[in-house]
Amino acid sequence: MKNLFDLSGKVIAVTGATGILAGGTAKYLQAQGAHVVYLGRNQEKVDKALTEALQISKNCSGYTCDVTDSVALDRIHEKIMAELGRIDVLINGAGGNMPGATIGPGKDVFDLDMDDYSKVLDLNLKGTVIPTMTFAKTFKDQGSGCIVNFSSMSATQTLTRVLGYSNAKAAIDNFTKWMSTEMALKYGDGIRVNALAPGFFISDQNRALLINEDGTYTERGQQVINKTPFRRFGKQEEVYGTIHFLLLIRQLNI
Ligand SMILES: NC(=O)c1ccc[n+]([C@@H]2O[C@H](COP(=O)([O-])OP(=O)(O)OC[C@H]3O[C@@H](n4cnc5c(N)ncnc54)[C@H](O)[C@@H]3O)[C@@H](O)[C@H]2O)c1
């Protein structure tokens, strides 16, 4: 009987692959036998990710691009197809917040910076929609493919002060349902689109908001922990299995 979770020979493109959650997931999936394409915005960080990836196996490559740049993504998509001939999975891991799209301490609701608000919507929402539209063309041609988006618990629960990011992640939930329905109706049962909604994991973006320099929780960090039954932040490896499960790629002939 086949191992339904075997990833050998699969090609997996990961955006935000220089970050904590998507970067860790990318390495985990490569270690399971997939060829992983590390996509990041910063050349130095992509180079570093690739150096580390090469210690896992030779099944890796990397490209630099902004996830909101459809022309750059088209070019990279073509390069991957020319080099590897197929793409099985797209993981949309790039995302994040900006101070102006959040109501800072001591600030009023009406102090929202609309410029930063728009940038956060663009990064998280368009930065998921654009790579999806680019790579899903190949999934359509292949009749198979798998997309995993990063939503957040803030999509469905009110996270005080955090408006732009929560709006964008709620829209990712909506987009995920829309895209999965359209793909299924138009192209059959080989293409799946899902999202995961992590709670709080410490990353460079939120560390200072949640943890003091002496390792204790900030007031905000403590509020989060109070609402978390495990009474701790997430560990990055806790998302790997969830994503692996979502990648079960049309292997029905067991
Ligand atoms: N850390 C958490 O608590 C948490 C919780 C819920 C959801 N998420 C989501 O998980 C995903 C990964 O987050 P993380 O915590 O690993 O953060 P991270 O900051 O470690 O990683 C985010 C990555 O996105 C990249 N990125 C940012 N803007 C980009 C752009 N315009 N083009 C290309 N790449 C860009 C960054 O370079 C970085 O590598 C994000 O979508 C985030 O919103 C994180």
Coordinates of C-alpha atoms and ligand atoms in Angstrom, one line a residue:
M1 CA 0.0 0.0 0.0
K2 CA 1.2 3.5 -0.9
N3 CA 2.3 6.0 1.7
L4 CA -0.4 8.7 1.1
F5 CA 2.0 11.4 2.4
D6 CA 5.0 10.5 0.3
L7 CA 6.4 13.7 -1.2
S8 CA 9.3 12.3 -3.2
G9 CA 9.3 13.7 -6.7
K10 CA 6.9 16.5 -5.8
V11 CA 7.8 20.2 -6.5
I12 CA 6.7 22.6 -3.8
A13 CA 7.0 26.4 -4.1
V14 CA 6.9 28.3 -0.9
T15 CA 6.6 32.1 -0.6
G16 CA 7.9 33.7 2.6
A17 CA 10.3 30.8 2.7
T18 CA 12.9 33.0 4.5
G19 CA 10.6 33.5 7.5
I20 CA 9.8 31.4 10.6
L21 CA 6.7 29.4 9.8
A22 CA 6.9 29.1 6.0
G23 CA 10.7 28.7 6.1
G24 CA 10.6 26.0 8.7
T25 CA 7.8 24.2 6.8
A26 CA 9.8 24.5 3.6
K27 CA 12.8 22.7 5.2
Y28 CA 10.6 20.1 6.8
L29 CA 8.9 19.3 3.4
Q30 CA 12.3 19.1 1.7
A31 CA 13.5 16.7 4.4
Q32 CA 10.4 14.5 3.5
G33 CA 11.8 14.2 -0.1
A34 CA 10.1 17.1 -2.0
H35 CA 12.0 19.5 -4.2
V36 CA 11.4 22.8 -2.5
V37 CA 11.6 26.2 -4.3
Y38 CA 12.4 28.8 -1.7
L39 CA 10.8 32.2 -2.6
G40 CA 11.7 35.3 -0.7
R41 CA 11.9 39.1 -1.0
N42 CA 15.5 39.6 0.1
Q43 CA 18.3 38.0 -1.9
E44 CA 20.6 37.6 1.1
K45 CA 18.0 35.8 3.0
V46 CA 17.1 33.6 0.1
D47 CA 20.9 32.7 -0.3
K48 CA 21.0 31.9 3.5
A49 CA 17.9 29.7 3.3
L50 CA 19.4 27.9 0.3
T51 CA 22.7 27.3 2.0
E52 CA 20.8 25.7 4.9
A53 CA 18.5 23.8 2.5
L54 CA 21.5 22.3 0.7
Q55 CA 22.5 20.6 3.9
I56 CA 19.2 18.7 3.8
S57 CA 19.5 17.6 0.1
K58 CA 20.1 18.8 -3.4
N59 CA 16.4 19.1 -4.0
C60 CA 16.1 22.8 -3.7
S61 CA 16.2 26.1 -5.6
G62 CA 15.5 29.7 -4.8
Y63 CA 14.3 32.9 -6.3
T64 CA 13.9 36.5 -5.1
C65 CA 10.6 38.3 -5.7
D66 CA 8.0 40.5 -4.1
V67 CA 4.7 38.5 -3.9
T68 CA 2.7 41.5 -5.1
D69 CA 4.7 41.7 -8.4
S70 CA 2.8 39.6 -10.9
V71 CA 5.4 40.1 -13.7
A72 CA 8.3 38.8 -11.5
L73 CA 6.2 35.9 -10.4
D74 CA 5.3 35.0 -14.0
R75 CA 9.0 35.0 -14.8
I76 CA 9.8 32.8 -11.8
H77 CA 6.9 30.4 -12.6
E78 CA 8.3 30.0 -16.1
K79 CA 11.8 29.3 -14.8
I80 CA 10.6 26.7 -12.4
M81 CA 8.6 25.0 -15.2
A82 CA 11.6 25.1 -17.5
E83 CA 13.9 23.7 -14.8
L84 CA 11.7 21.1 -13.2
G85 CA 8.8 20.6 -15.6
R86 CA 6.1 20.6 -13.0
I87 CA 4.8 22.2 -9.8
D88 CA 2.7 20.3 -7.3
V89 CA 2.2 22.6 -4.5
L90 CA 2.1 26.4 -3.7
I91 CA 2.4 27.5 -0.1
N92 CA 1.5 31.1 0.3
G93 CA 3.6 31.9 3.4
A94 CA 4.5 35.6 2.8
G95 CA 2.6 38.0 5.0
G96 CA 2.8 40.3 8.0
N97 CA 1.8 43.4 9.7
M98 CA 2.9 47.1 9.8
P99 CA 2.7 49.5 12.7
G100 CA 0.4 52.1 11.0
A101 CA -2.2 49.4 10.2
T102 CA -2.5 48.7 14.0
I103 CA -3.8 51.1 16.6
G104 CA -0.6 51.6 18.7
P105 CA -0.6 51.9 22.5
G106 CA -2.1 55.2 23.6
K107 CA -3.6 55.8 20.1
D108 CA -7.2 56.2 19.1
V109 CA -9.1 54.0 16.7
F110 CA -9.2 57.0 14.3
D111 CA -5.4 57.3 14.2
L112 CA -5.3 54.4 11.7
D113 CA -2.8 55.1 8.9
M114 CA -4.7 54.4 5.7
D115 CA -1.4 54.1 3.7
D116 CA -0.1 51.3 6.0
Y117 CA -3.6 49.8 6.1
S118 CA -3.5 49.5 2.3
K119 CA 0.0 48.1 2.2
V120 CA -1.0 45.4 4.7
L121 CA -4.0 44.5 2.7
D122 CA -1.8 44.3 -0.5
L123 CA 0.9 42.2 1.1
N124 CA -1.4 39.7 2.7
L125 CA -4.3 39.5 0.3
K126 CA -2.9 40.4 -3.1
G127 CA 0.3 38.7 -2.0
T128 CA -1.7 35.5 -1.8
V129 CA -4.1 36.0 -4.7
I130 CA -1.3 37.0 -7.2
P131 CA 1.0 33.9 -6.7
T132 CA -2.1 31.7 -6.7
M133 CA -3.3 33.1 -10.0
T134 CA 0.2 32.6 -11.4
F135 CA 0.8 29.0 -10.2
A136 CA -2.7 27.7 -10.5
K137 CA -2.5 27.9 -14.3
T138 CA 0.0 25.0 -14.1
F139 CA -2.3 23.1 -11.7
K140 CA -5.1 23.5 -14.3
D141 CA -2.9 22.2 -17.1
Q142 CA -1.6 19.2 -15.0
G143 CA -5.1 18.5 -13.6
S144 CA -3.6 18.4 -10.2
G145 CA -2.1 20.7 -7.6
C146 CA -2.4 21.9 -4.1
I147 CA -2.5 25.4 -2.6
V148 CA -2.1 26.2 1.1
N149 CA -2.7 29.7 2.3
F150 CA -1.8 31.3 5.6
S151 CA -4.8 32.8 7.3
S152 CA -4.7 33.6 11.1
M153 CA -6.9 33.2 14.1
S154 CA -7.4 37.0 13.8
A155 CA -9.6 36.3 10.7
T156 CA -12.4 35.0 12.9
Q157 CA -11.7 36.5 16.3
T158 CA -11.5 40.1 17.2
L159 CA -7.8 40.9 17.9
T160 CA -7.8 44.3 19.5
R161 CA -5.9 47.1 17.8
V162 CA -5.0 44.9 14.7
L163 CA -7.3 46.0 11.9
G164 CA -5.5 45.8 8.5
Y165 CA -4.0 42.4 9.1
S166 CA -7.2 40.9 10.4
N167 CA -9.2 42.3 7.5
A168 CA -6.7 40.8 5.1
K169 CA -6.6 37.4 6.7
A170 CA -10.5 37.3 6.8
A171 CA -10.3 38.0 3.1
I172 CA -7.8 35.1 2.6
D173 CA -10.4 32.8 4.2
N174 CA -13.0 34.1 1.7
F175 CA -10.6 33.8 -1.2
T176 CA -9.6 30.2 -0.2
K177 CA -13.2 29.1 -0.2
W178 CA -13.9 30.9 -3.5
M179 CA -10.8 29.6 -5.3
S180 CA -11.3 26.0 -4.1
T181 CA -14.9 26.1 -5.3
E182 CA -14.0 27.6 -8.7
M183 CA -11.1 25.1 -9.3
A184 CA -13.3 22.2 -8.4
L185 CA -16.2 23.3 -10.6
K186 CA -14.1 24.2 -13.6
Y187 CA -11.2 21.7 -13.4
G188 CA -12.3 18.7 -11.5
D189 CA -11.2 17.0 -8.3
G190 CA -7.4 17.2 -8.7
I191 CA -6.9 20.7 -7.4
R192 CA -7.3 21.6 -3.7
V193 CA -7.1 25.0 -2.0
N194 CA -6.9 25.2 1.8
A195 CA -5.8 27.6 4.5
L196 CA -4.5 27.2 8.0
A197 CA -5.1 29.7 10.7
P198 CA -2.3 29.7 13.2
G199 CA -2.6 31.3 16.6
F200 CA 0.4 33.2 18.0
F201 CA 4.0 32.1 17.2
I202 CA 7.0 34.2 18.0
S203 CA 8.6 35.7 14.9
D204 CA 10.8 38.7 14.3
Q205 CA 7.7 40.8 13.5
N206 CA 5.9 40.2 16.8
R207 CA 8.7 39.3 19.3
A208 CA 9.0 42.8 20.9
L209 CA 5.2 43.1 21.2
L210 CA 4.9 39.8 23.1
I211 CA 8.1 39.2 25.0
N212 CA 10.3 41.5 27.1
E213 CA 14.0 41.5 26.8
D214 CA 14.3 39.5 30.1
G215 CA 12.1 36.8 28.6
T216 CA 8.9 37.6 30.5
Y217 CA 5.7 38.3 28.7
T218 CA 4.6 41.9 27.9
E219 CA 1.2 42.9 29.0
R220 CA -0.1 42.0 25.5
G221 CA 1.8 38.7 25.5
Q222 CA 0.2 37.8 28.8
Q223 CA -3.3 38.7 27.5
V224 CA -2.7 36.3 24.6
I225 CA -1.4 33.5 26.9
N226 CA -4.4 34.0 29.2
K227 CA -6.6 33.1 26.2
T228 CA -4.5 30.2 25.1
P229 CA -5.4 26.9 26.9
F230 CA -1.8 25.5 26.5
R231 CA -0.6 28.6 28.2
R232 CA 2.3 29.1 25.8
F233 CA 2.9 30.4 22.3
G234 CA 3.0 28.0 19.3
K235 CA 6.1 26.1 18.3
Q236 CA 6.9 26.4 14.6
E237 CA 7.1 22.7 14.1
E238 CA 3.5 22.4 15.2
V239 CA 2.3 23.7 11.8
Y240 CA 4.5 21.3 9.7
G241 CA 2.2 18.2 10.2
T242 CA -0.9 20.2 9.5
I243 CA 0.5 21.4 6.2
H244 CA 1.8 18.0 5.3
F245 CA -1.7 16.6 5.8
L246 CA -3.1 19.3 3.5
L247 CA -0.7 18.3 0.8
L248 CA -2.0 14.8 0.3
I249 CA -1.8 14.9 -3.4
R250 CA -4.4 13.0 -5.4
Q251 CA -3.0 9.5 -4.7
L252 CA -6.3 7.6 -4.6
N253 CA -4.9 4.4 -6.2
I254 CA -3.7 2.9 -3.0
Ligands
LIG1 N1 3.7 34.3 13.7 C1 2.4 34.2 14.0 O1 2.0 34.3 15.1 C2 1.4 34.0 12.9 C3 0.1 33.8 13.2 C4 -0.9 33.6 12.2 C5 -0.5 33.7 10.9 N2 0.8 34.0 10.6 C6 1.1 34.1 9.1 O2 2.0 33.1 8.8 C7 2.8 33.5 7.7 C8 4.3 33.4 8.1 O3 4.5 34.3 9.2 P1 5.8 34.2 10.1 O4 5.3 34.3 11.5 O5 6.7 33.0 9.7 O6 6.5 35.6 9.7 P2 7.9 35.9 9.2 O7 8.0 37.4 9.2 O8 8.9 35.1 9.9 O9 7.8 35.5 7.7 C9 7.1 36.3 6.7 C10 7.9 36.2 5.4 O10 7.2 37.0 4.4 C11 8.2 37.7 3.7 N3 7.6 38.8 3.0 C12 7.1 40.0 3.6 N4 6.7 40.8 2.6 C13 6.9 40.2 1.4 C14 6.7 40.6 0.1 N5 6.1 41.8 -0.2 N6 7.1 39.7 -0.9 C15 7.7 38.6 -0.6 N7 7.9 38.1 0.7 C16 7.5 39.0 1.7 C17 9.2 38.1 4.7 O11 10.4 38.4 4.0 C18 9.3 36.9 5.6 O12 10.3 36.0 5.1 C19 2.4 35.0 7.4 O13 1.4 35.0 6.4 C20 1.8 35.4 8.7 O14 0.8 36.4 8.5 C21 1.8 34.2 11.5

